[in-house]
Amino acid sequence: MRLLAPFGAHYACAASWGACYAARIDVAVVIAVLANFVAIVSGNPLNAYADVRNDTHTAGKRHLAQAVREIGARRVLTLAIFEMIFALALAVVVSWKVAIGVGLVLVLYLAYNLEPIRLKRRGYAGPVALAMAASLLPSVTAYAAAGGQAEPAVWLLFSGVATLAAGRALWWAVSDRAGDAQAGSHTPAVLYGTRHAVNATVQLTVGGLLLVGGGLWFRFGPFWAGVGVAACSAFLLTRDLPAARQQLRHGMSLTVASTIVLAAIPLLA
């Protein structure tokens, strides 16, 4: 289920698009991207294992809790651990830099999901950790594996995409507010209310778009900056959909499309 469209495409884009801003594509880069992909995907069974209680109280996610019970919680956890070990092994084959990047992704997923840390229930630490694990670190890892240098414009772009990811994570968590509250997860929507969370989402989104636009402008000029900002703004069209599951699915499809555009810009500019 976790690889069904558009989610599988989203994970593949998150794992690979950073390499498009660097100098080369070779076998080492492919292995690094695969390590990224496996590391990102490993977060799904871990999250499902850790969130059984939350998902039981959330209308749109009860099927996930039921799936964990049917498969067996221990098997789900074992699968996540196996995928994490495999991702780290692939990363070590490439270089120590890639191993550090993938290792940090795995550490953040563990900290996000598992007690006693469980960043998911600790306010803004949750969406920030998720954005770093699923967006910033994979992008930087793929970029470094492909020979990329520490250019300010690229860092602006990567930081902007991560900021947008944090905003999306915060926005999509609003619909989980009731379940999170019953399970004792102190997400921003639970701690401060829905209006506060939505306002924070807007601020993160605006900040992320400015960073993305600035990074693209400095490197490729105003035209491509406009193209990138327009693509990254598209997921906002899903905000008025009536169901949380529709917001997530269609929003993720538009996120995939925006990532493809960002990956294509350095190849076309």
PDB file of C-alpha atoms in Angstrom:
ATOM      1  CA  MET A   1       0.000   0.000   0.000  1.00  0.00           C
ATOM      2  CA  ARG A   2       2.786   2.464   0.839  1.00  0.00           C
ATOM      3  CA  LEU A   3       4.124   2.342  -2.741  1.00  0.00           C
ATOM      4  CA  LEU A   4       0.776   2.912  -4.448  1.00  0.00           C
ATOM      5  CA  ALA A   5       0.481   6.085  -6.515  1.00  0.00           C
ATOM      6  CA  PRO A   6       1.136   8.838  -5.695  1.00  0.00           C
ATOM      7  CA  PHE A   7       3.080   7.859  -2.577  1.00  0.00           C
ATOM      8  CA  GLY A   8       5.672   5.606  -4.213  1.00  0.00           C
ATOM      9  CA  ALA A   9       6.413   8.300  -6.785  1.00  0.00           C
ATOM     10  CA  HIS A  10       6.714  10.878  -4.004  1.00  0.00           C
ATOM     11  CA  TYR A  11       9.310   8.803  -2.134  1.00  0.00           C
ATOM     12  CA  ALA A  12      11.279   8.216  -5.351  1.00  0.00           C
ATOM     13  CA  CYS A  13      11.297  11.945  -6.133  1.00  0.00           C
ATOM     14  CA  ALA A  14      12.331  12.866  -2.587  1.00  0.00           C
ATOM     15  CA  ALA A  15      15.186  10.369  -2.757  1.00  0.00           C
ATOM     16  CA  SER A  16      16.579  11.449  -6.113  1.00  0.00           C
ATOM     17  CA  TRP A  17      15.826  15.016  -7.153  1.00  0.00           C
ATOM     18  CA  GLY A  18      18.757  16.584  -5.282  1.00  0.00           C
ATOM     19  CA  ALA A  19      21.198  14.769  -7.572  1.00  0.00           C
ATOM     20  CA  CYS A  20      19.883  16.744 -10.556  1.00  0.00           C
ATOM     21  CA  TYR A  21      21.548  19.900  -9.190  1.00  0.00           C
ATOM     22  CA  ALA A  22      25.015  18.333  -9.106  1.00  0.00           C
ATOM     23  CA  ALA A  23      27.612  17.407 -11.676  1.00  0.00           C
ATOM     24  CA  ARG A  24      27.259  13.714 -12.458  1.00  0.00           C
ATOM     25  CA  ILE A  25      25.084  10.617 -12.467  1.00  0.00           C
ATOM     26  CA  ASP A  26      26.867   7.267 -12.064  1.00  0.00           C
ATOM     27  CA  VAL A  27      26.519   3.932 -10.278  1.00  0.00           C
ATOM     28  CA  ALA A  28      27.450   5.436  -6.914  1.00  0.00           C
ATOM     29  CA  VAL A  29      24.727   8.060  -7.265  1.00  0.00           C
ATOM     30  CA  VAL A  30      22.162   5.407  -8.182  1.00  0.00           C
ATOM     31  CA  ILE A  31      23.082   3.385  -5.086  1.00  0.00           C
ATOM     32  CA  ALA A  32      22.888   6.518  -2.925  1.00  0.00           C
ATOM     33  CA  VAL A  33      19.443   7.317  -4.311  1.00  0.00           C
ATOM     34  CA  LEU A  34      18.326   3.729  -3.630  1.00  0.00           C
ATOM     35  CA  ALA A  35      19.638   4.019  -0.063  1.00  0.00           C
ATOM     36  CA  ASN A  36      17.662   7.255   0.308  1.00  0.00           C
ATOM     37  CA  PHE A  37      14.537   5.598  -1.055  1.00  0.00           C
ATOM     38  CA  VAL A  38      14.733   2.570   1.240  1.00  0.00           C
ATOM     39  CA  ALA A  39      15.430   4.802   4.239  1.00  0.00           C
ATOM     40  CA  ILE A  40      12.403   6.983   3.493  1.00  0.00           C
ATOM     41  CA  VAL A  41      10.138   3.995   2.859  1.00  0.00           C
ATOM     42  CA  SER A  42      11.279   2.325   6.097  1.00  0.00           C
ATOM     43  CA  GLY A  43       9.582   5.116   8.000  1.00  0.00           C
ATOM     44  CA  ASN A  44       6.140   3.893   6.917  1.00  0.00           C
ATOM     45  CA  PRO A  45       5.992   0.553   8.764  1.00  0.00           C
ATOM     46  CA  LEU A  46       7.729   2.142  11.735  1.00  0.00           C
ATOM     47  CA  ASN A  47       5.116   4.894  11.814  1.00  0.00           C
ATOM     48  CA  ALA A  48       2.278   2.403  11.421  1.00  0.00           C
ATOM     49  CA  TYR A  49       3.701   0.325  14.295  1.00  0.00           C
ATOM     50  CA  ALA A  50       4.092   3.339  16.574  1.00  0.00           C
ATOM     51  CA  ASP A  51       0.770   4.982  15.675  1.00  0.00           C
ATOM     52  CA  VAL A  52      -1.673   2.116  16.239  1.00  0.00           C
ATOM     53  CA  ARG A  53      -3.259   3.921  19.185  1.00  0.00           C
ATOM     54  CA  ASN A  54      -3.492   7.260  17.359  1.00  0.00           C
ATOM     55  CA  ASP A  55      -4.811   5.691  14.148  1.00  0.00           C
ATOM     56  CA  THR A  56      -7.479   3.760  16.039  1.00  0.00           C
ATOM     57  CA  HIS A  57      -8.996   7.108  17.086  1.00  0.00           C
ATOM     58  CA  THR A  58      -8.639   8.773  13.658  1.00  0.00           C
ATOM     59  CA  ALA A  59     -11.475   8.093  11.217  1.00  0.00           C
ATOM     60  CA  GLY A  60      -9.370   8.158   8.055  1.00  0.00           C
ATOM     61  CA  LYS A  61      -6.611   5.960   9.465  1.00  0.00           C
ATOM     62  CA  ARG A  62      -8.347   3.111  11.243  1.00  0.00           C
ATOM     63  CA  HIS A  63      -7.527   0.835   8.313  1.00  0.00           C
ATOM     64  CA  LEU A  64      -3.828   1.315   9.079  1.00  0.00           C
ATOM     65  CA  ALA A  65      -4.261   0.229  12.676  1.00  0.00           C
ATOM     66  CA  GLN A  66      -6.289  -2.768  11.504  1.00  0.00           C
ATOM     67  CA  ALA A  67      -3.590  -3.711   8.996  1.00  0.00           C
ATOM     68  CA  VAL A  68      -0.929  -3.681  11.721  1.00  0.00           C
ATOM     69  CA  ARG A  69      -3.069  -5.931  13.905  1.00  0.00           C
ATOM     70  CA  GLU A  70      -3.687  -8.362  11.047  1.00  0.00           C
ATOM     71  CA  ILE A  71      -0.022  -8.556  10.033  1.00  0.00           C
ATOM     72  CA  GLY A  72       1.264  -8.484  13.583  1.00  0.00           C
ATOM     73  CA  ALA A  73       2.980  -5.563  15.293  1.00  0.00           C
ATOM     74  CA  ARG A  74       6.231  -7.496  15.738  1.00  0.00           C
ATOM     75  CA  ARG A  75       6.392  -8.361  12.031  1.00  0.00           C
ATOM     76  CA  VAL A  76       5.773  -4.743  11.049  1.00  0.00           C
ATOM     77  CA  LEU A  77       8.552  -3.561  13.355  1.00  0.00           C
ATOM     78  CA  THR A  78      10.896  -6.271  12.060  1.00  0.00           C
ATOM     79  CA  LEU A  79      10.256  -5.144   8.476  1.00  0.00           C
ATOM     80  CA  ALA A  80      11.085  -1.538   9.377  1.00  0.00           C
ATOM     81  CA  ILE A  81      14.318  -2.551  11.113  1.00  0.00           C
ATOM     82  CA  PHE A  82      15.371  -4.754   8.172  1.00  0.00           C
ATOM     83  CA  GLU A  83      14.782  -1.917   5.699  1.00  0.00           C
ATOM     84  CA  MET A  84      16.730   0.514   7.852  1.00  0.00           C
ATOM     85  CA  ILE A  85      19.713  -1.829   8.070  1.00  0.00           C
ATOM     86  CA  PHE A  86      19.575  -2.431   4.306  1.00  0.00           C
ATOM     87  CA  ALA A  87      19.443   1.327   3.586  1.00  0.00           C
ATOM     88  CA  LEU A  88      22.446   1.971   5.820  1.00  0.00           C
ATOM     89  CA  ALA A  89      24.395  -0.892   4.226  1.00  0.00           C
ATOM     90  CA  LEU A  90      23.789   0.566   0.759  1.00  0.00           C
ATOM     91  CA  ALA A  91      24.904   3.989   1.964  1.00  0.00           C
ATOM     92  CA  VAL A  92      28.130   2.650   3.456  1.00  0.00           C
ATOM     93  CA  VAL A  93      29.002   1.126   0.076  1.00  0.00           C
ATOM     94  CA  VAL A  94      28.952   4.595  -1.515  1.00  0.00           C
ATOM     95  CA  SER A  95      30.815   6.805   0.971  1.00  0.00           C
ATOM     96  CA  TRP A  96      30.961   7.960   4.555  1.00  0.00           C
ATOM     97  CA  LYS A  97      29.121  11.165   3.611  1.00  0.00           C
ATOM     98  CA  VAL A  98      26.173   9.214   2.207  1.00  0.00           C
ATOM     99  CA  ALA A  99      26.252   6.920   5.246  1.00  0.00           C
ATOM    100  CA  ILE A 100      26.017   9.922   7.573  1.00  0.00           C
ATOM    101  CA  GLY A 101      23.143  11.401   5.579  1.00  0.00           C
ATOM    102  CA  VAL A 102      21.136   8.180   5.494  1.00  0.00           C
ATOM    103  CA  GLY A 103      22.018   7.453   9.120  1.00  0.00           C
ATOM    104  CA  LEU A 104      20.623  10.827  10.187  1.00  0.00           C
ATOM    105  CA  VAL A 105      17.401  10.113   8.261  1.00  0.00           C
ATOM    106  CA  LEU A 106      17.006   6.843  10.169  1.00  0.00           C
ATOM    107  CA  VAL A 107      17.794   8.463  13.525  1.00  0.00           C
ATOM    108  CA  LEU A 108      15.164  11.124  12.904  1.00  0.00           C
ATOM    109  CA  TYR A 109      12.547   8.523  11.956  1.00  0.00           C
ATOM    110  CA  LEU A 110      13.286   6.597  15.151  1.00  0.00           C
ATOM    111  CA  ALA A 111      13.143   9.769  17.243  1.00  0.00           C
ATOM    112  CA  TYR A 112       9.955  10.889  15.497  1.00  0.00           C
ATOM    113  CA  ASN A 113       8.094   7.651  16.164  1.00  0.00           C
ATOM    114  CA  LEU A 114       9.409   5.880  19.243  1.00  0.00           C
ATOM    115  CA  GLU A 115       9.282   6.549  22.962  1.00  0.00           C
ATOM    116  CA  PRO A 116      10.704   8.009  25.081  1.00  0.00           C
ATOM    117  CA  ILE A 117      11.546  10.766  22.577  1.00  0.00           C
ATOM    118  CA  ARG A 118       8.650  10.476  20.093  1.00  0.00           C
ATOM    119  CA  LEU A 119       8.999  13.881  18.492  1.00  0.00           C
ATOM    120  CA  LYS A 120       5.594  13.484  16.869  1.00  0.00           C
ATOM    121  CA  ARG A 121       3.943  14.363  20.177  1.00  0.00           C
ATOM    122  CA  ARG A 122       6.249  17.287  20.961  1.00  0.00           C
ATOM    123  CA  GLY A 123       4.764  20.288  19.173  1.00  0.00           C
ATOM    124  CA  TYR A 124       6.654  21.695  16.225  1.00  0.00           C
ATOM    125  CA  ALA A 125       9.523  19.240  16.670  1.00  0.00           C
ATOM    126  CA  GLY A 126       7.373  16.669  14.857  1.00  0.00           C
ATOM    127  CA  PRO A 127       6.809  18.368  11.481  1.00  0.00           C
ATOM    128  CA  VAL A 128      10.352  19.780  11.507  1.00  0.00           C
ATOM    129  CA  ALA A 129      11.888  16.331  12.072  1.00  0.00           C
ATOM    130  CA  LEU A 130       9.672  14.803   9.414  1.00  0.00           C
ATOM    131  CA  ALA A 131      10.615  17.495   6.886  1.00  0.00           C
ATOM    132  CA  MET A 132      14.306  16.977   7.553  1.00  0.00           C
ATOM    133  CA  ALA A 133      14.057  13.190   7.321  1.00  0.00           C
ATOM    134  CA  ALA A 134      11.876  13.015   4.211  1.00  0.00           C
ATOM    135  CA  SER A 135      13.046  16.117   2.352  1.00  0.00           C
ATOM    136  CA  LEU A 136      16.181  18.018   3.380  1.00  0.00           C
ATOM    137  CA  LEU A 137      18.555  15.176   4.264  1.00  0.00           C
ATOM    138  CA  PRO A 138      17.739  12.957   1.239  1.00  0.00           C
ATOM    139  CA  SER A 139      18.163  15.948  -1.079  1.00  0.00           C
ATOM    140  CA  VAL A 140      21.525  16.899   0.410  1.00  0.00           C
ATOM    141  CA  THR A 141      22.668  13.263   0.436  1.00  0.00           C
ATOM    142  CA  ALA A 142      21.858  12.741  -3.247  1.00  0.00           C
ATOM    143  CA  TYR A 143      23.439  16.091  -4.118  1.00  0.00           C
ATOM    144  CA  ALA A 144      26.636  15.256  -2.254  1.00  0.00           C
ATOM    145  CA  ALA A 145      26.809  11.770  -3.795  1.00  0.00           C
ATOM    146  CA  ALA A 146      26.621  13.359  -7.253  1.00  0.00           C
ATOM    147  CA  GLY A 147      29.534  15.693  -6.534  1.00  0.00           C
ATOM    148  CA  GLY A 148      27.609  18.812  -5.622  1.00  0.00           C
ATOM    149  CA  GLN A 149      29.341  21.717  -3.921  1.00  0.00           C
ATOM    150  CA  ALA A 150      28.087  23.868  -1.040  1.00  0.00           C
ATOM    151  CA  GLU A 151      26.562  26.650  -3.152  1.00  0.00           C
ATOM    152  CA  PRO A 152      24.378  29.210  -1.340  1.00  0.00           C
ATOM    153  CA  ALA A 153      21.688  29.063  -4.037  1.00  0.00           C
ATOM    154  CA  VAL A 154      21.324  25.298  -3.688  1.00  0.00           C
ATOM    155  CA  TRP A 155      21.132  25.525   0.085  1.00  0.00           C
ATOM    156  CA  LEU A 156      18.383  28.135  -0.233  1.00  0.00           C
ATOM    157  CA  LEU A 157      16.474  25.824  -2.571  1.00  0.00           C
ATOM    158  CA  PHE A 158      16.871  22.714  -0.407  1.00  0.00           C
ATOM    159  CA  SER A 159      15.933  24.670   2.726  1.00  0.00           C
ATOM    160  CA  GLY A 160      12.867  26.053   0.965  1.00  0.00           C
ATOM    161  CA  VAL A 161      11.668  22.618  -0.102  1.00  0.00           C
ATOM    162  CA  ALA A 162      12.166  21.354   3.464  1.00  0.00           C
ATOM    163  CA  THR A 163      10.228  24.332   4.848  1.00  0.00           C
ATOM    164  CA  LEU A 164       7.372  23.568   2.464  1.00  0.00           C
ATOM    165  CA  ALA A 165       7.472  19.936   3.603  1.00  0.00           C
ATOM    166  CA  ALA A 166       7.181  21.039   7.240  1.00  0.00           C
ATOM    167  CA  GLY A 167       4.200  23.197   6.318  1.00  0.00           C
ATOM    168  CA  ARG A 168       2.491  20.304   4.530  1.00  0.00           C
ATOM    169  CA  ALA A 169       3.146  17.963   7.468  1.00  0.00           C
ATOM    170  CA  LEU A 170       1.588  20.506   9.822  1.00  0.00           C
ATOM    171  CA  TRP A 171      -1.390  21.067   7.517  1.00  0.00           C
ATOM    172  CA  TRP A 172      -2.176  17.380   7.021  1.00  0.00           C
ATOM    173  CA  ALA A 173      -1.851  16.729  10.768  1.00  0.00           C
ATOM    174  CA  VAL A 174      -4.726  19.109  11.489  1.00  0.00           C
ATOM    175  CA  SER A 175      -7.228  16.452  10.404  1.00  0.00           C
ATOM    176  CA  ASP A 176      -5.648  14.035  12.923  1.00  0.00           C
ATOM    177  CA  ARG A 177      -6.241  16.409  15.825  1.00  0.00           C
ATOM    178  CA  ALA A 178      -8.991  14.387  17.532  1.00  0.00           C
ATOM    179  CA  GLY A 179      -7.104  11.097  17.377  1.00  0.00           C
ATOM    180  CA  ASP A 180      -3.844  12.688  18.466  1.00  0.00           C
ATOM    181  CA  ALA A 181      -5.539  14.374  21.416  1.00  0.00           C
ATOM    182  CA  GLN A 182      -7.078  11.094  22.602  1.00  0.00           C
ATOM    183  CA  ALA A 183      -3.731   9.333  22.270  1.00  0.00           C
ATOM    184  CA  GLY A 184      -1.887  12.071  24.169  1.00  0.00           C
ATOM    185  CA  SER A 185       0.143  13.379  21.212  1.00  0.00           C
ATOM    186  CA  HIS A 186       0.753  17.085  21.732  1.00  0.00           C
ATOM    187  CA  THR A 187       0.907  18.166  18.100  1.00  0.00           C
ATOM    188  CA  PRO A 188       0.661  21.905  17.335  1.00  0.00           C
ATOM    189  CA  ALA A 189      -3.024  21.488  16.416  1.00  0.00           C
ATOM    190  CA  VAL A 190      -3.688  19.838  19.802  1.00  0.00           C
ATOM    191  CA  LEU A 191      -1.567  22.268  21.821  1.00  0.00           C
ATOM    192  CA  TYR A 192      -2.556  25.532  20.189  1.00  0.00           C
ATOM    193  CA  GLY A 193      -5.716  24.818  18.217  1.00  0.00           C
ATOM    194  CA  THR A 194      -6.621  24.379  14.579  1.00  0.00           C
ATOM    195  CA  ARG A 195      -6.522  28.068  13.665  1.00  0.00           C
ATOM    196  CA  HIS A 196      -3.016  28.472  15.053  1.00  0.00           C
ATOM    197  CA  ALA A 197      -1.807  25.391  13.178  1.00  0.00           C
ATOM    198  CA  VAL A 198      -3.318  26.598   9.909  1.00  0.00           C
ATOM    199  CA  ASN A 199      -1.787  30.066  10.359  1.00  0.00           C
ATOM    200  CA  ALA A 200       1.601  28.483  11.022  1.00  0.00           C
ATOM    201  CA  THR A 201       1.177  26.384   7.890  1.00  0.00           C
ATOM    202  CA  VAL A 202       0.573  29.514   5.828  1.00  0.00           C
ATOM    203  CA  GLN A 203       3.666  31.202   7.280  1.00  0.00           C
ATOM    204  CA  LEU A 204       5.851  28.157   6.609  1.00  0.00           C
ATOM    205  CA  THR A 205       4.495  27.899   3.084  1.00  0.00           C
ATOM    206  CA  VAL A 206       5.186  31.545   2.309  1.00  0.00           C
ATOM    207  CA  GLY A 207       8.682  31.261   3.771  1.00  0.00           C
ATOM    208  CA  GLY A 208       9.370  28.088   1.818  1.00  0.00           C
ATOM    209  CA  LEU A 209       8.226  29.629  -1.455  1.00  0.00           C
ATOM    210  CA  LEU A 210      10.466  32.656  -0.880  1.00  0.00           C
ATOM    211  CA  LEU A 211      13.465  30.410  -0.233  1.00  0.00           C
ATOM    212  CA  VAL A 212      12.745  28.248  -3.283  1.00  0.00           C
ATOM    213  CA  GLY A 213      12.258  31.305  -5.462  1.00  0.00           C
ATOM    214  CA  GLY A 214      15.410  32.945  -4.142  1.00  0.00           C
ATOM    215  CA  GLY A 215      17.547  29.868  -4.710  1.00  0.00           C
ATOM    216  CA  LEU A 216      16.282  29.380  -8.258  1.00  0.00           C
ATOM    217  CA  TRP A 217      16.600  33.106  -9.057  1.00  0.00           C
ATOM    218  CA  PHE A 218      20.220  33.273  -7.940  1.00  0.00           C
ATOM    219  CA  ARG A 219      21.177  30.206  -9.951  1.00  0.00           C
ATOM    220  CA  PHE A 220      18.916  30.254 -13.023  1.00  0.00           C
ATOM    221  CA  GLY A 221      17.227  33.654 -13.182  1.00  0.00           C
ATOM    222  CA  PRO A 222      13.703  35.049 -12.632  1.00  0.00           C
ATOM    223  CA  PHE A 223      11.903  32.936 -15.252  1.00  0.00           C
ATOM    224  CA  TRP A 224      12.859  29.601 -13.722  1.00  0.00           C
ATOM    225  CA  ALA A 225      12.258  31.009 -10.244  1.00  0.00           C
ATOM    226  CA  GLY A 226       8.687  31.774 -11.304  1.00  0.00           C
ATOM    227  CA  VAL A 227       8.248  28.294 -12.747  1.00  0.00           C
ATOM    228  CA  GLY A 228       9.510  26.672  -9.544  1.00  0.00           C
ATOM    229  CA  VAL A 229       7.426  28.809  -7.215  1.00  0.00           C
ATOM    230  CA  ALA A 230       4.274  28.202  -9.286  1.00  0.00           C
ATOM    231  CA  ALA A 231       4.874  24.437  -9.212  1.00  0.00           C
ATOM    232  CA  CYS A 232       5.508  24.397  -5.458  1.00  0.00           C
ATOM    233  CA  SER A 233       2.364  26.461  -4.816  1.00  0.00           C
ATOM    234  CA  ALA A 234       0.069  23.999  -6.564  1.00  0.00           C
ATOM    235  CA  PHE A 235      -0.576  21.781  -3.524  1.00  0.00           C
ATOM    236  CA  LEU A 236      -2.504  24.699  -1.945  1.00  0.00           C
ATOM    237  CA  LEU A 237      -5.316  23.911  -4.384  1.00  0.00           C
ATOM    238  CA  THR A 238      -6.194  20.892  -2.216  1.00  0.00           C
ATOM    239  CA  ARG A 239      -6.903  22.904   0.929  1.00  0.00           C
ATOM    240  CA  ASP A 240     -10.657  23.121   0.251  1.00  0.00           C
ATOM    241  CA  LEU A 241     -11.229  19.423  -0.480  1.00  0.00           C
ATOM    242  CA  PRO A 242     -13.818  18.039   1.955  1.00  0.00           C
ATOM    243  CA  ALA A 243     -12.021  14.900   3.137  1.00  0.00           C
ATOM    244  CA  ALA A 244      -8.588  14.629   4.761  1.00  0.00           C
ATOM    245  CA  ARG A 245      -7.748  11.567   2.676  1.00  0.00           C
ATOM    246  CA  GLN A 246      -8.537  13.509  -0.516  1.00  0.00           C
ATOM    247  CA  GLN A 247      -6.364  16.406   0.666  1.00  0.00           C
ATOM    248  CA  LEU A 248      -3.463  14.048   1.304  1.00  0.00           C
ATOM    249  CA  ARG A 249      -3.739  12.027  -1.901  1.00  0.00           C
ATOM    250  CA  HIS A 250      -4.296  14.938  -4.279  1.00  0.00           C
ATOM    251  CA  GLY A 251      -1.893  17.157  -2.378  1.00  0.00           C
ATOM    252  CA  MET A 252       0.777  14.471  -2.624  1.00  0.00           C
ATOM    253  CA  SER A 253       0.154  14.140  -6.371  1.00  0.00           C
ATOM    254  CA  LEU A 254       0.731  17.868  -6.805  1.00  0.00           C
ATOM    255  CA  THR A 255       3.810  17.642  -4.580  1.00  0.00           C
ATOM    256  CA  VAL A 256       5.211  14.924  -6.857  1.00  0.00           C
ATOM    257  CA  ALA A 257       4.552  17.132  -9.872  1.00  0.00           C
ATOM    258  CA  SER A 258       6.328  20.083  -8.237  1.00  0.00           C
ATOM    259  CA  THR A 259       9.337  17.922  -7.359  1.00  0.00           C
ATOM    260  CA  ILE A 260       9.573  16.720 -10.961  1.00  0.00           C
ATOM    261  CA  VAL A 261       9.533  20.348 -12.106  1.00  0.00           C
ATOM    262  CA  LEU A 262      12.303  21.233  -9.648  1.00  0.00           C
ATOM    263  CA  ALA A 263      14.359  18.265 -10.845  1.00  0.00           C
ATOM    264  CA  ALA A 264      13.868  19.273 -14.480  1.00  0.00           C
ATOM    265  CA  ILE A 265      14.860  22.928 -14.056  1.00  0.00           C
ATOM    266  CA  PRO A 266      18.657  22.378 -13.845  1.00  0.00           C
ATOM    267  CA  LEU A 267      18.415  20.039 -16.849  1.00  0.00           C
ATOM    268  CA  LEU A 268      16.481  22.547 -18.952  1.00  0.00           C
ATOM    269  CA  ALA A 269      17.821  25.920 -17.816  1.00  0.00           C
TER     270      ALA A 269
END
